[in-house]
mmCIF file of C-alpha atoms in Angstrom:
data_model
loop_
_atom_site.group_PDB
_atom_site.id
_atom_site.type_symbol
_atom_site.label_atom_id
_atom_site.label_comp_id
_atom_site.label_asym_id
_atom_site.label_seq_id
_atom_site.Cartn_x
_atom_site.Cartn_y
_atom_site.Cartn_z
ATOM 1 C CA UNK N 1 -44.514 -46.647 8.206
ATOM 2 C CA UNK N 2 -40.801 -46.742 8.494
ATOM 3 C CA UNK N 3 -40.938 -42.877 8.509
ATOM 4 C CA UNK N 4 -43.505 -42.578 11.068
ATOM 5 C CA UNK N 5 -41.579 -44.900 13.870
ATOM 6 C CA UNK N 6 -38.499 -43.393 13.232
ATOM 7 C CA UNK N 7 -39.718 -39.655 14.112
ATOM 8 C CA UNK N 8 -42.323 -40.702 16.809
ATOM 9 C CA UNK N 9 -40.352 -44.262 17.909
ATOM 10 C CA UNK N 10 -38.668 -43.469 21.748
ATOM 11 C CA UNK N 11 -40.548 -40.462 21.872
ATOM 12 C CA UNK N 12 -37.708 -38.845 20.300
ATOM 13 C CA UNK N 13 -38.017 -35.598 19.158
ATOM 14 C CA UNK N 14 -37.970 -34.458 15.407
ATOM 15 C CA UNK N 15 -34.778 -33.301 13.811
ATOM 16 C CA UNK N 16 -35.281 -30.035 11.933
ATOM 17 C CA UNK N 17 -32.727 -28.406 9.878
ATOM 18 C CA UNK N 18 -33.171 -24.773 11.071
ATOM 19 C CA UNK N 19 -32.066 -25.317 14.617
ATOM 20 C CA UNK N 20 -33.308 -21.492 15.553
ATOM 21 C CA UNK N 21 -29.665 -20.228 15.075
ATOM 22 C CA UNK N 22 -29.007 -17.409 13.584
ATOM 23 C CA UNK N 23 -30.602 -16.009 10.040
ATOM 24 C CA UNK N 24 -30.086 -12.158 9.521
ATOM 25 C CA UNK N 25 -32.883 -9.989 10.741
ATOM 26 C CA UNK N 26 -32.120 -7.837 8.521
ATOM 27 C CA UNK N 27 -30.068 -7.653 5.355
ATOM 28 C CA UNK N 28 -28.277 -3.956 5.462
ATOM 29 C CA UNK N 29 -25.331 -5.290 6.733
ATOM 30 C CA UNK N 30 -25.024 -8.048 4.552
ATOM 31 C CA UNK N 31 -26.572 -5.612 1.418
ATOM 32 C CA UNK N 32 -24.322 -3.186 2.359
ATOM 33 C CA UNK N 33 -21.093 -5.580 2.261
ATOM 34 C CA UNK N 34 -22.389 -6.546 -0.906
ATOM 35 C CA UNK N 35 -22.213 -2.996 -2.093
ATOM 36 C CA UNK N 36 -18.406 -2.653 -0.545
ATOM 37 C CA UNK N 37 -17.656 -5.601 -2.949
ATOM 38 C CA UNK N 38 -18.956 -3.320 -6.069
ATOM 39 C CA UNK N 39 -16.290 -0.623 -5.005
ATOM 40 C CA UNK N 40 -14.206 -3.530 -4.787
ATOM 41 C CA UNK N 41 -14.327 -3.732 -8.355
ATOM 42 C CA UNK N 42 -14.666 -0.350 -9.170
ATOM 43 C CA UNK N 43 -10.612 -0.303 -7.627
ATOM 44 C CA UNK N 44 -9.687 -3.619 -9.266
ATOM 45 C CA UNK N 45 -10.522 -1.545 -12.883
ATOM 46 C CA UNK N 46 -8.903 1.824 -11.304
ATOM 47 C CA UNK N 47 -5.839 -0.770 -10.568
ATOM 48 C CA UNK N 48 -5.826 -2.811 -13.113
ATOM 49 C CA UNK N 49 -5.965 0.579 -15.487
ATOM 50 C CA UNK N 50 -2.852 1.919 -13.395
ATOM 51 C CA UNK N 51 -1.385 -1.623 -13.683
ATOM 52 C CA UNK N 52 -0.993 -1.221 -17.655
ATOM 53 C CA UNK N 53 -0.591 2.925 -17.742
ATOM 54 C CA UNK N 54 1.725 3.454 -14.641
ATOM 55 C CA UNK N 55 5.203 3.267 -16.794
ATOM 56 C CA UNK N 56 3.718 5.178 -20.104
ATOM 57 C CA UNK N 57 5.517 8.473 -18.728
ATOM 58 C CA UNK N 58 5.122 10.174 -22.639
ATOM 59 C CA UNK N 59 8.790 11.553 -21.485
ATOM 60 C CA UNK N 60 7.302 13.190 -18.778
ATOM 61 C CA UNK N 61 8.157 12.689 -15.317
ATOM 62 C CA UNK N 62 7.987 9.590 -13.544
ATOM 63 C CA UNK N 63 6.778 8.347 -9.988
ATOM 64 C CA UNK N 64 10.325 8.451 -8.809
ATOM 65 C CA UNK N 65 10.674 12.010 -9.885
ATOM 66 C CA UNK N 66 7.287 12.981 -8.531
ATOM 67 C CA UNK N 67 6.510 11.005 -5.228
ATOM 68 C CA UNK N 68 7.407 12.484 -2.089
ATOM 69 C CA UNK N 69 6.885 9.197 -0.015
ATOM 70 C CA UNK N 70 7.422 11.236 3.295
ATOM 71 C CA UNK N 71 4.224 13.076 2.558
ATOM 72 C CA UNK N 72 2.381 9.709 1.945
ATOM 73 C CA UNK N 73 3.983 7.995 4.941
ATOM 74 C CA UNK N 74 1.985 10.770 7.140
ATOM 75 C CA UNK N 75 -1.236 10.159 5.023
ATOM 76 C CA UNK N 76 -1.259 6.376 5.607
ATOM 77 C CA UNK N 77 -0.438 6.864 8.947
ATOM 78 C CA UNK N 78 -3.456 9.332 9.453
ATOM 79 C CA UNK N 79 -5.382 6.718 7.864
ATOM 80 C CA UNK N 80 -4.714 4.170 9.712
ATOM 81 C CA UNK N 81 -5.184 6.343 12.947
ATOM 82 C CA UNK N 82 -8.751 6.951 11.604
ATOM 83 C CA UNK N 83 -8.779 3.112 11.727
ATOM 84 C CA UNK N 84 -8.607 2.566 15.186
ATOM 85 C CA UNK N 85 -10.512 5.467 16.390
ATOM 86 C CA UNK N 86 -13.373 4.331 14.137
ATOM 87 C CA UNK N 87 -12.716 1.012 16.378
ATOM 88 C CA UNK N 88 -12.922 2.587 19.591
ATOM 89 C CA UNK N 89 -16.243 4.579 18.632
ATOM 90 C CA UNK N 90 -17.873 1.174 17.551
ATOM 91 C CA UNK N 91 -16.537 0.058 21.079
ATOM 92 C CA UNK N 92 -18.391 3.269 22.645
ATOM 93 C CA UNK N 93 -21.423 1.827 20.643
ATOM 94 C CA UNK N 94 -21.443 -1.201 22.711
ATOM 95 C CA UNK N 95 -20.917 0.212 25.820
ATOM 96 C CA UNK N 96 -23.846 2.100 25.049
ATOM 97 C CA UNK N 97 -22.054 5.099 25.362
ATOM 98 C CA UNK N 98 -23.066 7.961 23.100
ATOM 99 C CA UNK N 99 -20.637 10.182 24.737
ATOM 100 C CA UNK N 100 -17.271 8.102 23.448
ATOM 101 C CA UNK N 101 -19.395 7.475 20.400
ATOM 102 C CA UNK N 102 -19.663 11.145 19.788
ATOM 103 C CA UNK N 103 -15.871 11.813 20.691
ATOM 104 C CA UNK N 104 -13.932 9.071 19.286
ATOM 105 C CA UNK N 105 -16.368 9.836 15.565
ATOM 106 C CA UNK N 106 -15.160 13.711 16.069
ATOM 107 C CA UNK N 107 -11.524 12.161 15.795
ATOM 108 C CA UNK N 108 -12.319 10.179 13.392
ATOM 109 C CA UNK N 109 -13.401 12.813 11.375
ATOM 110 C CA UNK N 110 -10.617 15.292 11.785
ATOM 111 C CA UNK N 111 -7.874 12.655 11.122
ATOM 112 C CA UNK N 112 -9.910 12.023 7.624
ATOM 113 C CA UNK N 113 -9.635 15.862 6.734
ATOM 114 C CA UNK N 114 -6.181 16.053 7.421
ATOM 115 C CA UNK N 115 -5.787 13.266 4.957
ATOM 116 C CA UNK N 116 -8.016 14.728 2.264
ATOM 117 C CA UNK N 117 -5.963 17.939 3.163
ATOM 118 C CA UNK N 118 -3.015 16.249 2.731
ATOM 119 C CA UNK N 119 -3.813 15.041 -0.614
ATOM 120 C CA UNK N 120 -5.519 18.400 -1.862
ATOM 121 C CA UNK N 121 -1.893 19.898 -1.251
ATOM 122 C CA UNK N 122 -0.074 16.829 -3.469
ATOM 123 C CA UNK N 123 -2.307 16.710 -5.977
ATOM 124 C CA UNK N 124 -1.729 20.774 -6.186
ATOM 125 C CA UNK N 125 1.916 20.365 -5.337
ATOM 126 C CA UNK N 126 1.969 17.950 -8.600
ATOM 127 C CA UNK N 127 -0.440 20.025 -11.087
ATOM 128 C CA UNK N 128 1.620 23.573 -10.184
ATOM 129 C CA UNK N 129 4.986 21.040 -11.052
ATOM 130 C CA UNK N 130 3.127 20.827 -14.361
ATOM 131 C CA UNK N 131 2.176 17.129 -13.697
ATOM 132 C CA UNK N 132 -1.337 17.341 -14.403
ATOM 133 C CA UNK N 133 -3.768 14.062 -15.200
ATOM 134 C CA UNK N 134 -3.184 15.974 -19.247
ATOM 135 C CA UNK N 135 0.557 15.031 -18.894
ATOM 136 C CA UNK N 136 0.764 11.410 -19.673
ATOM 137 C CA UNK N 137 -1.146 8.340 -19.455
ATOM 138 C CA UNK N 138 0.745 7.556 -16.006
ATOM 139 C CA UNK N 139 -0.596 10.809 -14.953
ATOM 140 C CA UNK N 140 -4.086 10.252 -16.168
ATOM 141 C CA UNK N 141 -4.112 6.348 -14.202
ATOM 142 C CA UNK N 142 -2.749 7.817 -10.884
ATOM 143 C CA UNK N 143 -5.071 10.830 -10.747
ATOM 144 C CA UNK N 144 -8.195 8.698 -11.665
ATOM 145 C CA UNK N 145 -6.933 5.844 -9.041
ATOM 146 C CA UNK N 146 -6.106 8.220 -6.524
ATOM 147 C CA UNK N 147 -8.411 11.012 -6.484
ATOM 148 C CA UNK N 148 -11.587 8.187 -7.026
ATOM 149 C CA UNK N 149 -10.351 6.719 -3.062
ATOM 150 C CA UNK N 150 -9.765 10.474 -1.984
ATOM 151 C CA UNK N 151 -13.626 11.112 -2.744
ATOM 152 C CA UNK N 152 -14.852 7.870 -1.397
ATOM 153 C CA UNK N 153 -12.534 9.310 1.880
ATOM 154 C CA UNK N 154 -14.662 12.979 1.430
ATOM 155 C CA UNK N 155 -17.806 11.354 1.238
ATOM 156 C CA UNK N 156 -17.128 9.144 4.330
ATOM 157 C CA UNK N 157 -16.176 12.333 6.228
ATOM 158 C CA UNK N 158 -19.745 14.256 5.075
ATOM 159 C CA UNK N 159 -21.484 10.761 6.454
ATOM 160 C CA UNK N 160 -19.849 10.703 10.011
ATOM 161 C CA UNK N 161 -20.764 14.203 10.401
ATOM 162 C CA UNK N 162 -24.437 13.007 9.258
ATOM 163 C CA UNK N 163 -24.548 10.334 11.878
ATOM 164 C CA UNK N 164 -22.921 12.500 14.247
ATOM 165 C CA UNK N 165 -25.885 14.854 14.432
ATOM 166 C CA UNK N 166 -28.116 11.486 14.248
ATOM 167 C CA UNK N 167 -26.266 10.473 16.918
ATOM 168 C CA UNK N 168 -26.637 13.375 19.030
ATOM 169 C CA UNK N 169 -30.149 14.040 18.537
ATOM 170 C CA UNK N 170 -31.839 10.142 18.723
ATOM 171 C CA UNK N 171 -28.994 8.581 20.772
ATOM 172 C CA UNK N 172 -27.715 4.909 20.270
ATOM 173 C CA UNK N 173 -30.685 3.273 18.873
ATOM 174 C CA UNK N 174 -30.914 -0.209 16.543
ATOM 175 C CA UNK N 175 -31.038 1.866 13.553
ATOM 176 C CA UNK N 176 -28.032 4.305 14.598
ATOM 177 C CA UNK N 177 -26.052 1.485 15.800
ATOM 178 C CA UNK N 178 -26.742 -0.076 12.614
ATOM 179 C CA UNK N 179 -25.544 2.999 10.371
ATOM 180 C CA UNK N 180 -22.314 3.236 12.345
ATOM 181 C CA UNK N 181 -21.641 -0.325 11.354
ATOM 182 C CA UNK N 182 -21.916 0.393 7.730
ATOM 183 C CA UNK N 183 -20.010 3.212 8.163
ATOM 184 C CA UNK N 184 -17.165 1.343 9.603
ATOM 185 C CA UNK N 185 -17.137 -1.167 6.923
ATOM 186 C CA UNK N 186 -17.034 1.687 4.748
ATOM 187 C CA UNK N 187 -13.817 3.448 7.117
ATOM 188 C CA UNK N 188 -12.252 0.185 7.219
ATOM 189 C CA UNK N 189 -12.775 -0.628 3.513
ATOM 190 C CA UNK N 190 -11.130 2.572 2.468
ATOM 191 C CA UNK N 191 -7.892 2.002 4.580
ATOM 192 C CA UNK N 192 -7.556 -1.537 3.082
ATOM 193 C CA UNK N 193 -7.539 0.045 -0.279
ATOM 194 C CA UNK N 194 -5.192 2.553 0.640
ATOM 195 C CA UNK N 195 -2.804 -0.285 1.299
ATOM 196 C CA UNK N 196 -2.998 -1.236 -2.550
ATOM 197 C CA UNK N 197 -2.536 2.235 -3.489
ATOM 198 C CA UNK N 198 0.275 3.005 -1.197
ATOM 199 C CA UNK N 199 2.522 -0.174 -2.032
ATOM 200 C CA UNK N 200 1.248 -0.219 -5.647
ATOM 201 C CA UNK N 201 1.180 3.361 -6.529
ATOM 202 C CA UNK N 202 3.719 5.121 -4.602
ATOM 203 C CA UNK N 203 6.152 2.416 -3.532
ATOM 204 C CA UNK N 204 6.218 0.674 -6.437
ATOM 205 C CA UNK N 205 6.072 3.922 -8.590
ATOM 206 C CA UNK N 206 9.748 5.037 -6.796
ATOM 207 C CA UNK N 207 11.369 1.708 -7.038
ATOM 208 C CA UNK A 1 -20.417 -16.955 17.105
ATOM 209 C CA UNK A 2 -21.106 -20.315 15.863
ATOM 210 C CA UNK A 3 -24.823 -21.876 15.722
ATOM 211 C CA UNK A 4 -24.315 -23.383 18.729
ATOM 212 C CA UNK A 5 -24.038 -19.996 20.658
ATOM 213 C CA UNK A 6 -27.416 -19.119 19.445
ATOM 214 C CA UNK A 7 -30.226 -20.420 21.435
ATOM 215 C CA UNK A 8 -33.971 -19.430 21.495
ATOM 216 C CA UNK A 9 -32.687 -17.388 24.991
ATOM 217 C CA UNK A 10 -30.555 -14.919 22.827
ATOM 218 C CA UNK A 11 -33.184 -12.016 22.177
ATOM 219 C CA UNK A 12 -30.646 -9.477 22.572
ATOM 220 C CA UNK A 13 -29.317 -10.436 19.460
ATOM 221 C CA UNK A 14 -32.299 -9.325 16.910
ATOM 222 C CA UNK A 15 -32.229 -5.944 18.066
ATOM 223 C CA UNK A 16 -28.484 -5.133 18.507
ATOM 224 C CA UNK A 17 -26.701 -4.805 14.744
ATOM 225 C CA UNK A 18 -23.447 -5.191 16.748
ATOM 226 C CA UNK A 19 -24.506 -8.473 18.832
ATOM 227 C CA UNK A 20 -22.598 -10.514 15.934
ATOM 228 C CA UNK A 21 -19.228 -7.930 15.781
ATOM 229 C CA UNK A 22 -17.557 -8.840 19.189
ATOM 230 C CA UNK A 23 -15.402 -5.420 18.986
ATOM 231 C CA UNK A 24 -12.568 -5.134 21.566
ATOM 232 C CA UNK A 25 -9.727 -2.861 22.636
ATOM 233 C CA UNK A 26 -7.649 -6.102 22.243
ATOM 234 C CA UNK A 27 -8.842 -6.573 18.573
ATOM 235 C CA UNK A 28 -8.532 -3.234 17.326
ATOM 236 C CA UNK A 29 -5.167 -2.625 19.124
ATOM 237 C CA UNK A 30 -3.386 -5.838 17.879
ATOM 238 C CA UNK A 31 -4.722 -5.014 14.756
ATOM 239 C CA UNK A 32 -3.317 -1.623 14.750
ATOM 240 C CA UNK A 33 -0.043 -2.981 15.353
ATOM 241 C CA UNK A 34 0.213 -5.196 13.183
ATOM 242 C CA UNK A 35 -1.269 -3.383 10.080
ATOM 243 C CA UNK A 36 1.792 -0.742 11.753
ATOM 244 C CA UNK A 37 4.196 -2.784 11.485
ATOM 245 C CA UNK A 38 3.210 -4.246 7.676
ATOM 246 C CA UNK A 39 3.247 -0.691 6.644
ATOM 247 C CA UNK A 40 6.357 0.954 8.551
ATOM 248 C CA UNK A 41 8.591 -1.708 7.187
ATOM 249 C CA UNK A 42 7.922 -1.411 3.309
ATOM 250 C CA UNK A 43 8.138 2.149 4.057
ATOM 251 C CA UNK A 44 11.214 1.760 5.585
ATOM 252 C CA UNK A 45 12.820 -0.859 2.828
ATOM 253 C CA UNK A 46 11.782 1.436 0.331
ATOM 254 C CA UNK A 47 13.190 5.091 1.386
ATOM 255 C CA UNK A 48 16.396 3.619 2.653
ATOM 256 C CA UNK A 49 16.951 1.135 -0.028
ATOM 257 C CA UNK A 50 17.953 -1.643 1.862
ATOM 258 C CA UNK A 51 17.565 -4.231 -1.041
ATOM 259 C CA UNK A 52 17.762 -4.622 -4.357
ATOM 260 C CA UNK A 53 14.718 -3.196 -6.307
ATOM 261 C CA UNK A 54 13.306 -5.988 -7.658
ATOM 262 C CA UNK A 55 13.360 -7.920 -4.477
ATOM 263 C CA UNK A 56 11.815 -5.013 -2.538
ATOM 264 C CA UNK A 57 8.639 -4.945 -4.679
ATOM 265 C CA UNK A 58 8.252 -8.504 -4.161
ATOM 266 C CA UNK A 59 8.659 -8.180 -0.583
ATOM 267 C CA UNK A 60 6.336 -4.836 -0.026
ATOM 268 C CA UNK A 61 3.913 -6.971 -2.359
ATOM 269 C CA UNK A 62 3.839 -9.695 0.168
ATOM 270 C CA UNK A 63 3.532 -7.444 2.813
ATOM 271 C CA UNK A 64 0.536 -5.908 0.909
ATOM 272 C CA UNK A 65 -1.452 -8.874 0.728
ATOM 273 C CA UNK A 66 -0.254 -10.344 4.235
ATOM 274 C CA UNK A 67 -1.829 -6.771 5.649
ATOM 275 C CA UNK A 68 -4.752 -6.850 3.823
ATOM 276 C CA UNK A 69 -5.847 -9.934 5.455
ATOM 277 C CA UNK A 70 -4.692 -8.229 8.885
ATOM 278 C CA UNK A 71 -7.351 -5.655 8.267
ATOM 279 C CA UNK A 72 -10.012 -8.123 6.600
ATOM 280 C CA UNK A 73 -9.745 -9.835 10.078
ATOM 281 C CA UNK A 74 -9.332 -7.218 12.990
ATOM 282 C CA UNK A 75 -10.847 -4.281 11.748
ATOM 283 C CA UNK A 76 -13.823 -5.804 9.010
ATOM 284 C CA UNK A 77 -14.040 -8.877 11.340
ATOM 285 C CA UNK A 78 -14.563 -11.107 8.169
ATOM 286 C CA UNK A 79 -14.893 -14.572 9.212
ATOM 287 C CA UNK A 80 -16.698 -17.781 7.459
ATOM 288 C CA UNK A 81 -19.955 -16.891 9.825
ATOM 289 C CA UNK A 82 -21.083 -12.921 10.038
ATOM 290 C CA UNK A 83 -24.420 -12.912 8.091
ATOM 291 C CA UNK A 84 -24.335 -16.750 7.699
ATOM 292 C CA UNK A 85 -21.410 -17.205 5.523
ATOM 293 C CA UNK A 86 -22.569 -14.879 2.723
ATOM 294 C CA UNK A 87 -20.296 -12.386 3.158
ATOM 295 C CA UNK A 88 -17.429 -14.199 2.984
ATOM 296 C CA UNK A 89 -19.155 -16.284 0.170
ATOM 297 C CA UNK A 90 -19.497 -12.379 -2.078
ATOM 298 C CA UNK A 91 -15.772 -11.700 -0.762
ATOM 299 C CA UNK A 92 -14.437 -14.964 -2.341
ATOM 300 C CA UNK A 93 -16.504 -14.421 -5.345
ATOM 301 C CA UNK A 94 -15.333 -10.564 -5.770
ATOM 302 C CA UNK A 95 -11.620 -11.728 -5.134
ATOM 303 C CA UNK A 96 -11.417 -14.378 -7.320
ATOM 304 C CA UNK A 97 -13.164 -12.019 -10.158
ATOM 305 C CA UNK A 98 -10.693 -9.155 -9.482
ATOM 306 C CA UNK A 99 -7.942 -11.472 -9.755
ATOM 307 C CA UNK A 100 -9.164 -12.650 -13.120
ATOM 308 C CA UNK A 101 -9.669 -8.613 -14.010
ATOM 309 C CA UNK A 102 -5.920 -7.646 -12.659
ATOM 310 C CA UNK A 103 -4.216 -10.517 -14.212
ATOM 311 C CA UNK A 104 -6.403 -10.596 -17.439
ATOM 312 C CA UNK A 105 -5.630 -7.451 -18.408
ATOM 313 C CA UNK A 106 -1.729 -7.445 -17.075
ATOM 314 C CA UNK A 107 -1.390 -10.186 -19.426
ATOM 315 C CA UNK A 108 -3.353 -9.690 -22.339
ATOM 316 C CA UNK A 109 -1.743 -5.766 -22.264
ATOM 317 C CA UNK A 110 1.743 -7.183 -21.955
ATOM 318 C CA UNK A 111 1.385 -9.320 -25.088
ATOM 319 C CA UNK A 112 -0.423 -6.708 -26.864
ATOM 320 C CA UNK A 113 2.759 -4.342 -26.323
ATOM 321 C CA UNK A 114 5.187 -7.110 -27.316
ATOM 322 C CA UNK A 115 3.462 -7.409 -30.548
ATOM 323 C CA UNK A 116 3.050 -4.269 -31.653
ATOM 324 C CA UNK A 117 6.696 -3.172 -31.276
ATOM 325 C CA UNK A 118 7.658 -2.068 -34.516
ATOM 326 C CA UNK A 119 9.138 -5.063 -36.117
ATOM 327 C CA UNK A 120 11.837 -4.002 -38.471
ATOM 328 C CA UNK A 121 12.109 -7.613 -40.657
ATOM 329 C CA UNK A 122 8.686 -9.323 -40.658
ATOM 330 C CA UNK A 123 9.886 -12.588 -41.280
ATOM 331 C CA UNK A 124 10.664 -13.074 -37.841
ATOM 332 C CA UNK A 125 6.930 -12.837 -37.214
ATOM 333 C CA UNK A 126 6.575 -16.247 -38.613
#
C-alpha cells in the first residue's frame, strides 16, 4: 500500500531508471574498440618481448650503431600528418561532404605509403648492413615489433582505398559513415603505438 | 554528451555513427600541436644530447605517456561516456593488464638474468 501511494500519491509520475538516454544502437563501434584493445595486447607482448631482448646484441651491432633517428623523425612526422588529415576527412563526414571526405582520405593515404616506404627502405638499409632479424635477439625483437605495426599501417592503407571506392560509389551513408569511424580508430590507434615504438625503440635504443 | 543531452527529440542521433564524436578543426588542431610538440622535443633532447642519458629516457618516457593521453583524448575522443562508459571500462581493463604483462615480465626476466650469471663460488648463493 505504501508502494502504491508513493508512485500514484500527487499524481506524480513514476521514476524509471532508463531515462531514454542514450544505449548504443549498434555495437560496431564499441565491438570494434574492443577489438583495438586485442591489438593492444598483441603490442604489449611485441613490447614487452623487445623490453627483455632489446640489449642482447650477440656482439652484433646495437641501436646506437644502427638507428638513423633523422629517418624516423620524418616517419613519425608523416604519421602524425596522416593523423590530422584522417581528422579533417571525419570532419568532411559531418559536413556531409563526400567531396573533402574523398580528398582529405586520398592524403591520408599517400602520407601512409610514404611511411611504409620509408620503412621498406630501413628495414633494407639494415638487412643489406647485414643486420637482419637472424643477427641477434635485439634484431629478432625490433623486426617482429616493428614490422608487426608497419603491416597493421599496410593494411590500413588497402582499407581506405576500400572505403574510398565505397565512398565514391554509395556516398556518405550510416553504414559508410560508420566504417570511416572504425577506420579512424584504427588510424589513430596506430599513431599512438608508434609513439611507444618511437621513444621505446629508437630513442631509447640510441641513448 | 551526457544523459541529460539526450532527450526523446534527438532522432538524429540513431542514424548518424558520428552524432556521439563531436569532431572539430579546434580538436584535431590542438591536438596536433600538442602531440607535435611531445614528439619534437624528445627528438630534439635526444639527437642533441642535451642531458644526461639516464635522465633523458626518463624524461622522453614521461613525454611518452603524457602524449599518449594527448592522442587518447583529441584524436580517439576517449572519454568516461562514448558507448556508455564501456569503452573506457575495456581501456582501463586492457591497461591495467598490459601493465601487469610489461612489468611482469621486465621483472621476472631481470631476476632470471641475475641468477643465472655464472656464479664462480656457490656459497654465496646461500
Amino acid at each position: 500500500m505504501q508502494a502504491t501511494h508513493t508512485l500514484n500519491g500527487a499524481g506524480a509520475a513514476p521514476v524509471f531508471y532508463d531515462d531514454g538516454s542514450h544505449h548504443p544502437q549498434q555495437g560496431t563501434l564499441l565491438g570494434f574498440w574492443i577489438y583495438l584493445m586485442s591489438d593492444l595486447l598483441i603490442f604489449a607482448a611485441l613490447f614487452a618481448t623487445f623490453a627483455v631482448l632489446g640489449r642482447s646484441y650477440a656482439a652484433g651491432p646495437s641501436g646506437a650503431d644502427l638507428f638513423d633517428l633523422k629517418l624516423v623523425a620524418i616517419n613519425t612526422a608523416l604519421l602524425l600528418f596522416s593523423s590530422i588529415t584522417y581528422g579533417f576527412a571525419m570532419i568532411g563526414a559531418q559536413q556531409g561532404s563526400k567531396k573533402l571526405v574523398l580528398g582529405w582520405l586520398a592524403i591520408t593515404g599517400l602520407l601512409g605509403l610514404a611511411f611504409v616506404g620509408v620503412e621498406l627502405y630501413e628495414f633494407a638499409h639494415l638487412i643489406h648492413e647485414g643486420a637482419n632479424w637472424q643477427r641477434s635477439a635485439f634484431l629478432s625483437s625490433f623486426f617482429a615489433l616493428v614490422s608487426t605495426h608497419g603491416l597493421h599501417v599496410s593494411f590500413g592503407i588497402i582499407w581506405l582505398v576500400v572505403l574510398m571506392v565505397q565512398v565514391g560509389k554509395l556516398g556518405l551513408t550510416v553504414e559508410n559513415k560508420r566504417r570511416l569511424m572504425c577506420l579512424s580508430m584504427f588510424w589513430h590507434f596506430l599513431d599512438l603505438v608508434w609513439i611507444g615504438v618511437f621513444t621505446f625503440v629508437y630513442l631509447m635504443g640510441v641513448l | 554528451m551526457g544523459a541529460q543531452n539526450h532527450g526523446h527529440d534527438d532522432h538524429g542521433h540513431h542514424d548518424d555513427p558520428l552524432a556521439e564524436y563531436h569532431v572539430s578543426y579546434k580538436g584535431y588542431i590542438v591536438g596536433f600541436l600538442l602531440a607535435a610538440i611531445l614528439t619534437i622535443i624528445p627528438f630534439w633532447l635526444v639527437m642533441a644530447k642535451v642531458l644526461p642519458a639516464d635522465m633523458t629516457k626518463l624524461i622522453i618516457l614521461v613525454f611518452a605517456a603524457v602524449q599518449i593521453v594527448v592522442h587518447m583524448v583529441y584524436f580517439l575522443h576517449m572519454n568516461g561516456k562514448v558507448e556508455s562508459g564501456w569503452s573506457m571500462l575495456s581501456l582501463i581493463f586492457t591497461v591495467v593488464f598490459v601493465a601487469i604483462i610489461l612489468a611482469g615480465t621486465v621483472w621476472v626476466m631481470y631476476h632470471m638474468n641475475i641468477n643465472m650469471m655464472p656464479v664462480h663460488d656457490m656459497n654465496s648463493m646461500r
